[in-house]
mmCIF file of C-alpha atoms in Angstrom:
data_model
loop_
_atom_site.group_PDB
_atom_site.id
_atom_site.type_symbol
_atom_site.label_atom_id
_atom_site.label_comp_id
_atom_site.label_asym_id
_atom_site.label_seq_id
_atom_site.Cartn_x
_atom_site.Cartn_y
_atom_site.Cartn_z
ATOM 1 C CA UNK A 25 -16.027 10.844 24.981
ATOM 2 C CA UNK A 26 -17.163 14.051 26.668
ATOM 3 C CA UNK A 27 -16.044 17.709 26.888
ATOM 4 C CA UNK A 28 -15.477 19.539 30.094
ATOM 5 C CA UNK A 29 -14.983 23.271 30.130
ATOM 6 C CA UNK A 30 -12.940 23.825 33.236
ATOM 7 C CA UNK A 31 -9.379 24.713 32.268
ATOM 8 C CA UNK A 32 -6.532 26.487 34.005
ATOM 9 C CA UNK A 33 -3.575 28.504 32.697
ATOM 10 C CA UNK A 34 -0.137 27.070 33.537
ATOM 11 C CA UNK A 35 3.508 27.573 32.403
ATOM 12 C CA UNK A 36 2.943 25.072 29.590
ATOM 13 C CA UNK A 37 -0.463 26.547 28.469
ATOM 14 C CA UNK A 38 -4.167 25.838 29.193
ATOM 15 C CA UNK A 39 -4.820 22.427 30.693
ATOM 16 C CA UNK A 40 -7.863 20.718 32.337
ATOM 17 C CA UNK A 41 -8.370 21.857 35.925
ATOM 18 C CA UNK A 42 -7.756 18.325 37.331
ATOM 19 C CA UNK A 43 -4.426 17.857 35.536
ATOM 20 C CA UNK A 44 -1.060 18.505 37.058
ATOM 21 C CA UNK A 45 2.123 19.992 35.481
ATOM 22 C CA UNK A 46 5.145 17.653 36.108
ATOM 23 C CA UNK A 47 8.772 17.661 35.085
ATOM 24 C CA UNK A 48 9.708 14.353 33.421
ATOM 25 C CA UNK A 49 12.419 13.849 36.082
ATOM 26 C CA UNK A 50 9.673 13.655 38.626
ATOM 27 C CA UNK A 51 7.872 10.985 36.621
ATOM 28 C CA UNK A 52 10.585 8.527 35.623
ATOM 29 C CA UNK A 53 14.327 7.911 35.355
ATOM 30 C CA UNK A 54 16.181 6.988 32.162
ATOM 31 C CA UNK A 55 18.463 3.958 32.744
ATOM 32 C CA UNK A 56 21.241 2.919 30.463
ATOM 33 C CA UNK A 57 20.839 -0.339 28.449
ATOM 34 C CA UNK A 58 23.539 -3.000 28.621
ATOM 35 C CA UNK A 59 25.847 -3.997 25.756
ATOM 36 C CA UNK A 60 25.081 -7.295 24.074
ATOM 37 C CA UNK A 61 26.944 -7.813 20.735
ATOM 38 C CA UNK A 62 25.300 -9.893 18.059
ATOM 39 C CA UNK A 63 27.516 -13.026 18.474
ATOM 40 C CA UNK A 64 26.792 -13.153 22.166
ATOM 41 C CA UNK A 65 23.002 -13.285 21.661
ATOM 42 C CA UNK A 66 21.581 -16.745 22.148
ATOM 43 C CA UNK A 67 18.465 -17.129 20.151
ATOM 44 C CA UNK A 68 15.769 -17.161 22.792
ATOM 45 C CA UNK A 69 12.370 -15.772 23.600
ATOM 46 C CA UNK A 70 13.264 -12.299 24.826
ATOM 47 C CA UNK A 71 13.517 -9.353 22.402
ATOM 48 C CA UNK A 72 16.822 -7.396 22.248
ATOM 49 C CA UNK A 73 16.093 -3.772 21.627
ATOM 50 C CA UNK A 74 18.378 -1.250 19.824
ATOM 51 C CA UNK A 75 17.617 2.432 19.413
ATOM 52 C CA UNK A 76 14.993 1.842 16.761
ATOM 53 C CA UNK A 77 13.301 -1.347 17.785
ATOM 54 C CA UNK A 78 14.033 -5.122 17.940
ATOM 55 C CA UNK A 79 17.476 -6.151 16.772
ATOM 56 C CA UNK A 80 17.386 -9.719 17.777
ATOM 57 C CA UNK A 81 16.480 -12.243 20.562
ATOM 58 C CA UNK A 82 18.249 -13.614 23.580
ATOM 59 C CA UNK A 83 17.811 -16.282 26.243
ATOM 60 C CA UNK A 84 17.945 -13.774 29.017
ATOM 61 C CA UNK A 85 16.411 -10.392 29.825
ATOM 62 C CA UNK A 86 17.470 -7.497 32.072
ATOM 63 C CA UNK A 87 14.204 -5.560 32.232
ATOM 64 C CA UNK A 88 10.861 -7.028 33.198
ATOM 65 C CA UNK A 89 8.120 -6.028 30.741
ATOM 66 C CA UNK A 90 6.031 -4.235 29.786
ATOM 67 C CA UNK A 91 8.434 -1.314 29.251
ATOM 68 C CA UNK A 92 9.510 1.628 27.204
ATOM 69 C CA UNK A 93 12.756 1.830 25.352
ATOM 70 C CA UNK A 94 14.171 5.154 24.005
ATOM 71 C CA UNK A 95 16.921 5.538 21.456
ATOM 72 C CA UNK A 96 19.969 7.103 23.040
ATOM 73 C CA UNK A 97 22.478 6.860 20.102
ATOM 74 C CA UNK A 98 21.808 6.214 16.472
ATOM 75 C CA UNK A 99 18.105 6.811 16.018
ATOM 76 C CA UNK A 100 17.913 9.161 18.905
ATOM 77 C CA UNK A 101 14.564 9.809 20.624
ATOM 78 C CA UNK A 102 12.815 6.858 18.996
ATOM 79 C CA UNK A 103 10.241 5.552 21.477
ATOM 80 C CA UNK A 104 9.419 1.771 21.442
ATOM 81 C CA UNK A 105 7.068 -0.339 23.574
ATOM 82 C CA UNK A 106 7.690 -3.896 24.654
ATOM 83 C CA UNK A 107 4.898 -6.074 26.114
ATOM 84 C CA UNK A 108 7.416 -8.622 27.110
ATOM 85 C CA UNK A 109 10.529 -8.916 29.340
ATOM 86 C CA UNK A 110 13.447 -7.513 27.258
ATOM 87 C CA UNK A 111 17.139 -6.656 26.915
ATOM 88 C CA UNK A 112 17.847 -3.021 25.912
ATOM 89 C CA UNK A 113 21.324 -2.647 24.506
ATOM 90 C CA UNK A 114 23.817 0.197 25.334
ATOM 91 C CA UNK A 115 22.546 2.546 22.581
ATOM 92 C CA UNK A 116 19.255 2.854 24.448
ATOM 93 C CA UNK A 117 17.598 4.026 27.680
ATOM 94 C CA UNK A 118 14.818 2.211 29.350
ATOM 95 C CA UNK A 119 12.312 3.781 31.683
ATOM 96 C CA UNK A 120 11.690 3.199 35.432
ATOM 97 C CA UNK A 121 8.703 4.991 36.928
ATOM 98 C CA UNK A 122 9.325 7.091 40.039
ATOM 99 C CA UNK A 123 5.745 7.832 41.101
ATOM 100 C CA UNK A 124 2.573 5.903 41.505
ATOM 101 C CA UNK A 125 -0.374 7.082 39.512
ATOM 102 C CA UNK A 126 1.360 6.931 36.146
ATOM 103 C CA UNK A 127 0.070 4.521 33.514
ATOM 104 C CA UNK A 128 3.111 3.249 31.558
ATOM 105 C CA UNK A 129 1.132 2.879 28.212
ATOM 106 C CA UNK A 130 -0.110 6.382 28.528
ATOM 107 C CA UNK A 131 3.457 7.556 29.110
ATOM 108 C CA UNK A 132 4.530 5.757 26.016
ATOM 109 C CA UNK A 133 2.062 7.702 23.845
ATOM 110 C CA UNK A 134 2.967 10.968 25.633
ATOM 111 C CA UNK A 135 6.673 10.437 24.920
ATOM 112 C CA UNK A 136 5.924 9.696 21.260
ATOM 113 C CA UNK A 137 4.196 13.072 21.050
ATOM 114 C CA UNK A 138 7.095 14.920 22.519
ATOM 115 C CA UNK A 139 9.437 14.276 19.462
ATOM 116 C CA UNK A 140 12.548 13.807 21.537
ATOM 117 C CA UNK A 141 14.849 13.678 18.522
ATOM 118 C CA UNK A 142 14.901 17.476 18.577
ATOM 119 C CA UNK A 143 16.905 17.277 21.776
ATOM 120 C CA UNK A 144 19.956 15.822 20.088
ATOM 121 C CA UNK A 145 22.942 17.621 21.479
ATOM 122 C CA UNK A 146 25.916 15.584 20.195
ATOM 123 C CA UNK A 147 28.258 16.995 17.587
ATOM 124 C CA UNK A 148 29.380 13.656 16.074
ATOM 125 C CA UNK A 149 27.293 10.559 16.758
ATOM 126 C CA UNK A 150 23.768 11.676 17.543
ATOM 127 C CA UNK A 151 23.008 11.358 21.265
ATOM 128 C CA UNK A 152 19.996 12.024 23.562
ATOM 129 C CA UNK A 153 20.874 14.115 26.662
ATOM 130 C CA UNK A 154 19.073 12.795 29.765
ATOM 131 C CA UNK A 155 19.250 16.151 31.456
ATOM 132 C CA UNK A 156 17.383 17.809 28.591
ATOM 133 C CA UNK A 157 14.734 15.156 28.704
ATOM 134 C CA UNK A 158 14.274 15.586 32.442
ATOM 135 C CA UNK A 159 13.697 19.282 32.122
ATOM 136 C CA UNK A 160 10.652 18.862 29.828
ATOM 137 C CA UNK A 161 7.313 19.569 31.492
ATOM 138 C CA UNK A 162 4.137 17.642 30.663
ATOM 139 C CA UNK A 163 0.437 17.836 31.636
ATOM 140 C CA UNK A 164 -0.445 14.803 33.808
ATOM 141 C CA UNK A 165 -3.996 13.660 33.892
ATOM 142 C CA UNK A 166 -5.462 11.580 36.778
ATOM 143 C CA UNK A 167 -4.674 7.830 36.516
ATOM 144 C CA UNK A 168 -8.164 6.706 35.380
ATOM 145 C CA UNK A 169 -8.075 9.322 32.511
ATOM 146 C CA UNK A 170 -4.490 8.137 31.583
ATOM 147 C CA UNK A 171 -5.715 4.545 31.367
ATOM 148 C CA UNK A 172 -8.692 5.408 29.279
ATOM 149 C CA UNK A 173 -6.558 7.526 26.891
ATOM 150 C CA UNK A 174 -4.051 4.613 26.537
ATOM 151 C CA UNK A 175 -6.922 2.202 25.890
ATOM 152 C CA UNK A 176 -8.289 4.330 23.073
ATOM 153 C CA UNK A 177 -4.888 4.827 21.389
ATOM 154 C CA UNK A 178 -4.044 1.128 21.808
ATOM 155 C CA UNK A 179 -7.275 0.191 19.973
ATOM 156 C CA UNK A 180 -6.176 2.333 17.002
ATOM 157 C CA UNK A 181 -2.716 0.743 17.142
ATOM 158 C CA UNK A 182 -4.298 -2.739 17.145
ATOM 159 C CA UNK A 183 -6.444 -1.843 14.123
ATOM 160 C CA UNK A 184 -3.194 -0.541 12.424
ATOM 161 C CA UNK A 185 -1.374 -3.741 13.145
ATOM 162 C CA UNK A 186 -4.152 -5.776 11.505
ATOM 163 C CA UNK A 187 -3.938 -3.584 8.395
ATOM 164 C CA UNK A 188 -0.201 -3.970 8.363
ATOM 165 C CA UNK A 189 -0.539 -7.700 8.527
ATOM 166 C CA UNK A 190 -3.038 -7.626 5.620
ATOM 167 C CA UNK A 191 -0.732 -5.401 3.598
ATOM 168 C CA UNK A 192 2.231 -7.834 4.224
ATOM 169 C CA UNK A 193 0.109 -10.876 3.161
ATOM 170 C CA UNK A 194 -1.252 -9.149 0.096
ATOM 171 C CA UNK A 195 2.241 -7.992 -0.964
ATOM 172 C CA UNK A 196 3.452 -11.592 -0.706
ATOM 173 C CA UNK A 197 0.460 -12.749 -2.760
ATOM 174 C CA UNK A 198 1.188 -10.209 -5.440
ATOM 175 C CA UNK A 199 4.908 -11.124 -5.624
ATOM 176 C CA UNK A 200 4.100 -14.813 -5.946
ATOM 177 C CA UNK A 201 1.364 -14.191 -8.519
ATOM 178 C CA UNK A 202 3.640 -11.922 -10.601
ATOM 179 C CA UNK A 203 6.318 -14.512 -10.750
ATOM 180 C CA UNK A 204 3.941 -17.327 -11.646
ATOM 181 C CA UNK A 205 1.877 -15.485 -14.169
ATOM 182 C CA UNK A 206 4.845 -13.722 -15.920
ATOM 183 C CA UNK A 207 6.786 -16.922 -16.431
ATOM 184 C CA UNK A 208 4.193 -19.622 -16.661
ATOM 185 C CA UNK A 209 1.055 -17.747 -17.772
ATOM 186 C CA UNK A 210 -2.510 -19.079 -17.322
ATOM 187 C CA UNK A 211 -3.323 -22.782 -17.707
ATOM 188 C CA UNK A 212 -0.365 -23.751 -19.988
ATOM 189 C CA UNK A 213 0.844 -27.401 -20.181
ATOM 190 C CA UNK A 214 3.465 -27.183 -23.026
ATOM 191 C CA UNK A 215 6.639 -25.223 -22.384
ATOM 192 C CA UNK A 216 9.875 -24.539 -24.219
ATOM 193 C CA UNK A 217 13.456 -23.651 -23.288
ATOM 194 C CA UNK A 218 14.643 -20.190 -24.317
ATOM 195 C CA UNK A 219 17.666 -17.999 -23.789
ATOM 196 C CA UNK A 220 15.860 -16.376 -20.815
ATOM 197 C CA UNK A 221 14.457 -19.575 -19.325
ATOM 198 C CA UNK A 222 11.458 -21.846 -19.648
ATOM 199 C CA UNK A 223 8.258 -20.242 -20.915
ATOM 200 C CA UNK A 224 4.941 -21.423 -22.418
ATOM 201 C CA UNK A 225 5.208 -22.761 -25.921
ATOM 202 C CA UNK A 226 2.906 -20.100 -27.431
ATOM 203 C CA UNK A 227 4.903 -17.206 -25.943
ATOM 204 C CA UNK A 228 7.678 -15.230 -27.689
ATOM 205 C CA UNK A 229 10.974 -13.795 -26.422
ATOM 206 C CA UNK A 230 11.257 -10.197 -27.704
ATOM 207 C CA UNK A 231 13.697 -7.385 -27.193
ATOM 208 C CA UNK A 232 12.188 -4.346 -25.668
ATOM 209 C CA UNK A 233 13.225 -2.165 -28.691
ATOM 210 C CA UNK A 234 10.866 -4.308 -30.940
ATOM 211 C CA UNK A 235 7.827 -3.276 -28.811
ATOM 212 C CA UNK A 236 8.435 0.416 -28.817
ATOM 213 C CA UNK A 237 6.829 3.118 -31.017
ATOM 214 C CA UNK A 238 8.604 6.092 -29.327
ATOM 215 C CA UNK A 239 11.227 6.558 -26.614
ATOM 216 C CA UNK A 240 12.253 9.969 -25.168
ATOM 217 C CA UNK A 241 14.185 11.258 -22.144
ATOM 218 C CA UNK A 242 12.700 14.130 -20.157
ATOM 219 C CA UNK A 243 14.185 17.641 -19.724
ATOM 220 C CA UNK A 244 16.381 19.069 -16.904
ATOM 221 C CA UNK A 245 15.163 22.014 -14.813
ATOM 222 C CA UNK A 246 16.788 23.248 -11.648
ATOM 223 C CA UNK A 247 14.418 26.192 -11.388
ATOM 224 C CA UNK A 248 10.942 26.462 -9.872
ATOM 225 C CA UNK A 249 8.034 28.426 -11.244
ATOM 226 C CA UNK A 250 4.560 28.436 -9.663
ATOM 227 C CA UNK A 251 3.101 29.743 -12.944
ATOM 228 C CA UNK A 252 4.881 27.005 -14.871
ATOM 229 C CA UNK A 253 4.179 23.323 -15.677
ATOM 230 C CA UNK A 254 4.097 20.146 -13.486
ATOM 231 C CA UNK A 255 7.196 18.072 -13.871
ATOM 232 C CA UNK A 256 7.228 14.513 -12.570
ATOM 233 C CA UNK A 257 10.436 13.770 -10.622
ATOM 234 C CA UNK A 258 12.043 10.713 -9.022
ATOM 235 C CA UNK A 259 10.085 11.001 -5.712
ATOM 236 C CA UNK A 260 6.745 10.835 -7.478
ATOM 237 C CA UNK A 261 7.316 7.065 -8.402
ATOM 238 C CA UNK A 262 7.257 4.381 -5.854
ATOM 239 C CA UNK A 263 9.179 1.126 -5.929
ATOM 240 C CA UNK A 264 6.052 -0.899 -6.411
ATOM 241 C CA UNK A 265 5.101 0.856 -9.625
ATOM 242 C CA UNK A 266 2.811 3.713 -8.675
ATOM 243 C CA UNK A 267 2.824 7.323 -9.711
ATOM 244 C CA UNK A 268 1.998 9.491 -6.690
ATOM 245 C CA UNK A 269 1.161 13.214 -7.286
ATOM 246 C CA UNK A 270 0.101 14.169 -3.789
ATOM 247 C CA UNK A 271 2.928 16.755 -4.054
ATOM 248 C CA UNK A 272 4.646 17.950 -7.192
ATOM 249 C CA UNK A 273 6.897 20.682 -8.529
ATOM 250 C CA UNK A 274 6.201 23.234 -11.241
ATOM 251 C CA UNK A 275 9.057 24.312 -13.457
ATOM 252 C CA UNK A 276 9.352 26.991 -16.215
ATOM 253 C CA UNK A 277 7.659 25.886 -19.441
ATOM 254 C CA UNK A 278 10.358 24.702 -21.915
ATOM 255 C CA UNK A 279 10.382 25.454 -25.609
ATOM 256 C CA UNK A 280 8.683 22.604 -27.596
ATOM 257 C CA UNK A 281 6.878 21.687 -24.382
ATOM 258 C CA UNK A 282 4.449 19.468 -26.282
ATOM 259 C CA UNK A 283 7.372 17.050 -26.833
ATOM 260 C CA UNK A 284 7.282 16.256 -23.027
ATOM 261 C CA UNK A 285 3.497 16.339 -22.371
ATOM 262 C CA UNK A 286 2.463 12.938 -20.865
ATOM 263 C CA UNK A 287 -0.497 11.043 -22.286
ATOM 264 C CA UNK A 288 -2.551 8.336 -20.552
ATOM 265 C CA UNK A 289 -0.780 5.020 -20.926
ATOM 266 C CA UNK A 290 2.759 6.547 -21.158
ATOM 267 C CA UNK A 291 5.383 4.320 -19.456
ATOM 268 C CA UNK A 292 7.966 6.153 -17.289
ATOM 269 C CA UNK A 293 11.272 4.467 -16.513
ATOM 270 C CA UNK A 294 13.470 6.053 -13.854
ATOM 271 C CA UNK A 295 16.781 6.097 -15.653
ATOM 272 C CA UNK A 296 18.853 7.991 -13.042
ATOM 273 C CA UNK A 297 18.619 7.697 -9.244
ATOM 274 C CA UNK A 298 20.569 6.326 -6.292
ATOM 275 C CA UNK A 299 22.165 2.930 -6.849
ATOM 276 C CA UNK A 300 19.314 1.294 -4.761
ATOM 277 C CA UNK A 301 16.424 3.030 -6.457
ATOM 278 C CA UNK A 302 17.380 3.309 -10.129
ATOM 279 C CA UNK A 303 14.916 1.490 -12.407
ATOM 280 C CA UNK A 304 11.618 2.413 -10.661
ATOM 281 C CA UNK A 305 8.811 2.525 -13.171
ATOM 282 C CA UNK A 306 5.247 3.603 -13.496
ATOM 283 C CA UNK A 307 2.353 4.175 -15.917
ATOM 284 C CA UNK A 308 0.837 7.643 -16.307
ATOM 285 C CA UNK A 309 -2.885 7.242 -15.867
ATOM 286 C CA UNK A 310 -3.876 10.804 -16.509
ATOM 287 C CA UNK A 311 -4.647 13.832 -14.365
ATOM 288 C CA UNK A 312 -6.729 17.045 -14.795
ATOM 289 C CA UNK A 313 -3.650 19.142 -15.600
ATOM 290 C CA UNK A 314 -0.696 18.926 -17.977
ATOM 291 C CA UNK A 315 2.271 16.999 -16.850
ATOM 292 C CA UNK A 316 5.837 16.720 -18.072
ATOM 293 C CA UNK A 317 8.710 14.615 -16.900
ATOM 294 C CA UNK A 318 12.334 15.286 -15.773
ATOM 295 C CA UNK A 319 15.516 14.021 -17.433
ATOM 296 C CA UNK A 320 15.720 11.385 -14.766
ATOM 297 C CA UNK A 321 12.912 9.559 -16.660
ATOM 298 C CA UNK A 322 12.594 7.904 -19.934
ATOM 299 C CA UNK A 323 9.158 7.929 -21.501
ATOM 300 C CA UNK A 324 8.145 4.932 -23.610
ATOM 301 C CA UNK A 325 5.181 4.635 -25.870
ATOM 302 C CA UNK A 326 4.481 0.946 -26.773
ATOM 303 C CA UNK A 327 3.055 -0.625 -29.848
ATOM 304 C CA UNK A 328 -0.344 -1.343 -28.423
ATOM 305 C CA UNK A 329 -1.018 -4.097 -30.965
ATOM 306 C CA UNK A 330 1.835 -6.075 -29.482
ATOM 307 C CA UNK A 331 1.976 -5.282 -25.800
ATOM 308 C CA UNK A 332 0.075 -3.585 -23.042
ATOM 309 C CA UNK A 333 2.119 -1.231 -20.755
ATOM 310 C CA UNK A 334 0.880 -3.043 -17.597
ATOM 311 C CA UNK A 335 2.671 -6.296 -18.606
ATOM 312 C CA UNK A 336 5.909 -4.393 -19.042
ATOM 313 C CA UNK A 337 5.467 -2.656 -15.696
ATOM 314 C CA UNK A 338 4.878 -5.936 -13.815
ATOM 315 C CA UNK A 339 8.021 -7.350 -15.466
ATOM 316 C CA UNK A 340 10.048 -4.284 -14.580
ATOM 317 C CA UNK A 341 8.891 -4.477 -10.839
ATOM 318 C CA UNK A 342 10.170 -8.034 -10.685
ATOM 319 C CA UNK A 343 13.366 -7.088 -12.390
ATOM 320 C CA UNK A 344 13.798 -4.154 -9.997
ATOM 321 C CA UNK A 345 13.237 -6.419 -6.921
ATOM 322 C CA UNK A 346 15.910 -8.866 -8.309
ATOM 323 C CA UNK A 347 18.396 -6.051 -8.718
ATOM 324 C CA UNK A 348 18.595 -6.267 -12.494
ATOM 325 C CA UNK A 349 18.528 -2.534 -13.231
ATOM 326 C CA UNK A 350 21.382 -2.033 -10.598
ATOM 327 C CA UNK A 351 23.379 -4.668 -12.416
ATOM 328 C CA UNK A 352 23.199 -2.761 -15.786
ATOM 329 C CA UNK A 353 23.471 0.711 -14.325
ATOM 330 C CA UNK A 354 26.568 2.965 -14.751
ATOM 331 C CA UNK A 355 27.629 4.233 -11.227
ATOM 332 C CA UNK A 356 28.491 7.916 -10.797
ATOM 333 C CA UNK A 357 29.171 9.830 -7.615
ATOM 334 C CA UNK A 358 25.938 9.612 -5.590
ATOM 335 C CA UNK A 359 23.852 8.371 -8.625
ATOM 336 C CA UNK A 360 23.483 5.545 -10.999
ATOM 337 C CA UNK A 361 22.103 5.651 -14.592
ATOM 338 C CA UNK A 362 20.702 2.978 -16.971
ATOM 339 C CA UNK A 363 21.516 4.017 -20.514
ATOM 340 C CA UNK A 364 18.793 3.742 -23.156
ATOM 341 C CA UNK A 365 20.896 1.411 -25.335
ATOM 342 C CA UNK A 366 21.099 -1.137 -22.505
ATOM 343 C CA UNK A 367 17.421 -0.881 -21.775
ATOM 344 C CA UNK A 368 16.448 -1.475 -25.375
ATOM 345 C CA UNK A 369 18.403 -4.788 -25.401
ATOM 346 C CA UNK A 370 16.339 -6.195 -22.574
ATOM 347 C CA UNK A 371 14.633 -9.475 -23.523
ATOM 348 C CA UNK A 372 11.224 -10.298 -22.146
ATOM 349 C CA UNK A 373 8.859 -13.374 -22.368
ATOM 350 C CA UNK A 374 5.663 -12.111 -24.029
ATOM 351 C CA UNK A 375 2.195 -13.906 -24.124
ATOM 352 C CA UNK A 376 -0.332 -13.203 -26.919
ATOM 353 C CA UNK A 377 -2.297 -9.969 -26.303
ATOM 354 C CA UNK A 378 -5.470 -11.654 -24.916
ATOM 355 C CA UNK A 379 -3.387 -13.506 -22.207
ATOM 356 C CA UNK A 380 -1.535 -10.256 -21.384
ATOM 357 C CA UNK A 381 -4.813 -8.561 -20.612
ATOM 358 C CA UNK A 382 -5.987 -11.475 -18.405
ATOM 359 C CA UNK A 383 -2.630 -11.460 -16.535
ATOM 360 C CA UNK A 384 -2.815 -7.694 -16.141
ATOM 361 C CA UNK A 385 -6.411 -7.886 -14.828
ATOM 362 C CA UNK A 386 -5.497 -10.472 -12.176
ATOM 363 C CA UNK A 387 -2.515 -8.460 -10.901
ATOM 364 C CA UNK A 388 -4.363 -5.170 -11.091
ATOM 365 C CA UNK A 389 -7.104 -6.665 -8.829
ATOM 366 C CA UNK A 390 -4.466 -7.479 -6.226
ATOM 367 C CA UNK A 391 -3.019 -3.929 -6.695
ATOM 368 C CA UNK A 392 -6.339 -2.399 -6.034
ATOM 369 C CA UNK A 393 -6.674 -4.443 -2.799
ATOM 370 C CA UNK A 394 -3.258 -3.104 -1.821
ATOM 371 C CA UNK A 395 -4.355 0.494 -2.582
ATOM 372 C CA UNK A 396 -7.435 0.161 -0.415
ATOM 373 C CA UNK A 397 -5.456 -1.288 2.450
ATOM 374 C CA UNK A 398 -2.796 1.494 2.232
ATOM 375 C CA UNK A 399 -5.540 3.985 2.130
ATOM 376 C CA UNK A 400 -7.044 2.523 5.242
ATOM 377 C CA UNK A 401 -3.663 2.544 6.955
ATOM 378 C CA UNK A 402 -3.140 6.240 6.096
ATOM 379 C CA UNK A 403 -6.607 7.087 7.508
ATOM 380 C CA UNK A 404 -5.876 5.178 10.749
ATOM 381 C CA UNK A 405 -2.578 7.072 11.119
ATOM 382 C CA UNK A 406 -4.374 10.408 10.632
ATOM 383 C CA UNK A 407 -7.004 9.328 13.198
ATOM 384 C CA UNK A 408 -4.246 8.309 15.751
ATOM 385 C CA UNK A 409 -2.388 11.649 15.158
ATOM 386 C CA UNK A 410 -5.525 13.642 15.732
ATOM 387 C CA UNK A 411 -6.506 11.623 18.880
ATOM 388 C CA UNK A 412 -2.916 11.919 20.354
ATOM 389 C CA UNK A 413 -2.998 15.684 19.817
ATOM 390 C CA UNK A 414 -6.478 16.078 21.402
ATOM 391 C CA UNK A 415 -6.391 13.508 24.134
ATOM 392 C CA UNK A 416 -2.806 14.018 25.383
ATOM 393 C CA UNK A 417 -3.357 17.727 25.717
ATOM 394 C CA UNK A 418 -6.798 17.637 27.300
ATOM 395 C CA UNK A 419 -8.385 19.433 24.333
ATOM 396 C CA UNK A 420 -10.716 16.480 24.150
ATOM 397 C CA UNK A 421 -11.680 14.639 27.298
ATOM 398 C CA UNK A 422 -12.612 11.001 27.885
ATOM 399 C CA UNK A 423 -15.568 9.933 29.893
ATOM 400 C CA UNK A 424 -14.638 7.952 33.067
ATOM 401 C CA UNK A 425 -17.309 5.619 34.361
ATOM 402 C CA UNK A 426 -17.568 5.804 38.128
ATOM 403 C CA UNK A 427 -17.361 2.424 39.758
#
C-alpha cells in the first residue's frame, strides 16, 4: 500500500483526485425480490435469501451470482453477499449494476460501510426506502483500485471465516467433553445407577446446599455514581460462563459494602433475567479494583475441601444449555427468577477432589483455546473496520501494479 497526496474537495468531503463522486442511483438499481414461502422451497443447491441472510435452499434461482442482497423489510439495510446463483425473497432487494467500471465486491463493502439501516422510514414494519438510498453519494475509485480494495478486504473476511470455523469446532469439542467428563469421568469402568442417572461407582450424588459455605444475593441500585463502586450486572456474564468487565457500571457505595465485595473464586449465579438467559453463571477471577454484584446475582462460596467452583460452573453451563434453569424459574412480566430454595435442592454428580481438578484442567485448556480464537476474531474485526474506513474513503491508497 502506498500514500498519494493529491486530493480534491467535493460536496462529500476531501477525496483522491482520480476518484469521482456518484449518486447511488447512477451506479445500480435496487430490484424487488420474489416471494417464496417455506413450504414451496424444494431443497436444492441455490440459497434463498431473506433480509438477514440465507433462510433456506431451493431447486431454482432468479438471480445469477455473484450478487448483493439488501434487507428491505425486517432487518432493514442488512447487506449480504452471495457467490452463487440465488433466490432473494420479497423482503429484500437485489442489486443490478447500471454502469461499467464498478466492481461488485467493492460495492458490497462500500454498502456495508454506509449503514443503510439509518434510512428506515416506515412507521410500523421497518422498511428501506429505495429513493433515499438512491440519493446517497459515494466516492468512486477507478476500477483497478476498487478491485484491489475488494481483494484486501476479502482476504480479511477469509481469515475471519477460518477463525469462525475453528471457534465452531472448538465449541463442539468443549460441549462433547463436558458431557463426557461430567457424567463418565476419566477412565472409569464401574458405574452405578442413581436418581440422576448412571455415574461412576466412586462418585457421589450431592445436593448443592451440602457443598456451600455461604450464599448471598446482591443489592439493588438504580443509581449511577462515577465515584462509587463497581457493580457486576447481568450483561457482564456470558452464556458460556465468562465474566466480562470491558465495560461496567459504578453505583453508590451501600452500607455494609464489605458484605458484597467479591473475592477470587466466588461463584456468581444469575438468578433473575429474561426467560431465555436466566441461570447464566461465572467465577470471579479477581481484578485490580473492588467489585460488588447486583441483586440479579446470587454469590456462592463453596466448601473447597469438597468441590472446586469450576466443576459447578461446567455443570451449570450444561444445565443452562439444556434449559434446566428455565424449567425451575418463576416467570414474571419481562423477567424470570430462580429462587434460592430451588437452587439449593439441585442434585449433582460429584467426583473425588483430585478427579474434579483433572476434569477442570482439561476443560479449562479447551476454554483457553476458545479465548485465544475469540481474541483473534476480535482483532480481525478491528483490522477490517479500520481498513474499510481508510480504503473506502481514500485516506489510505492501494498500490496498483501497471501491466
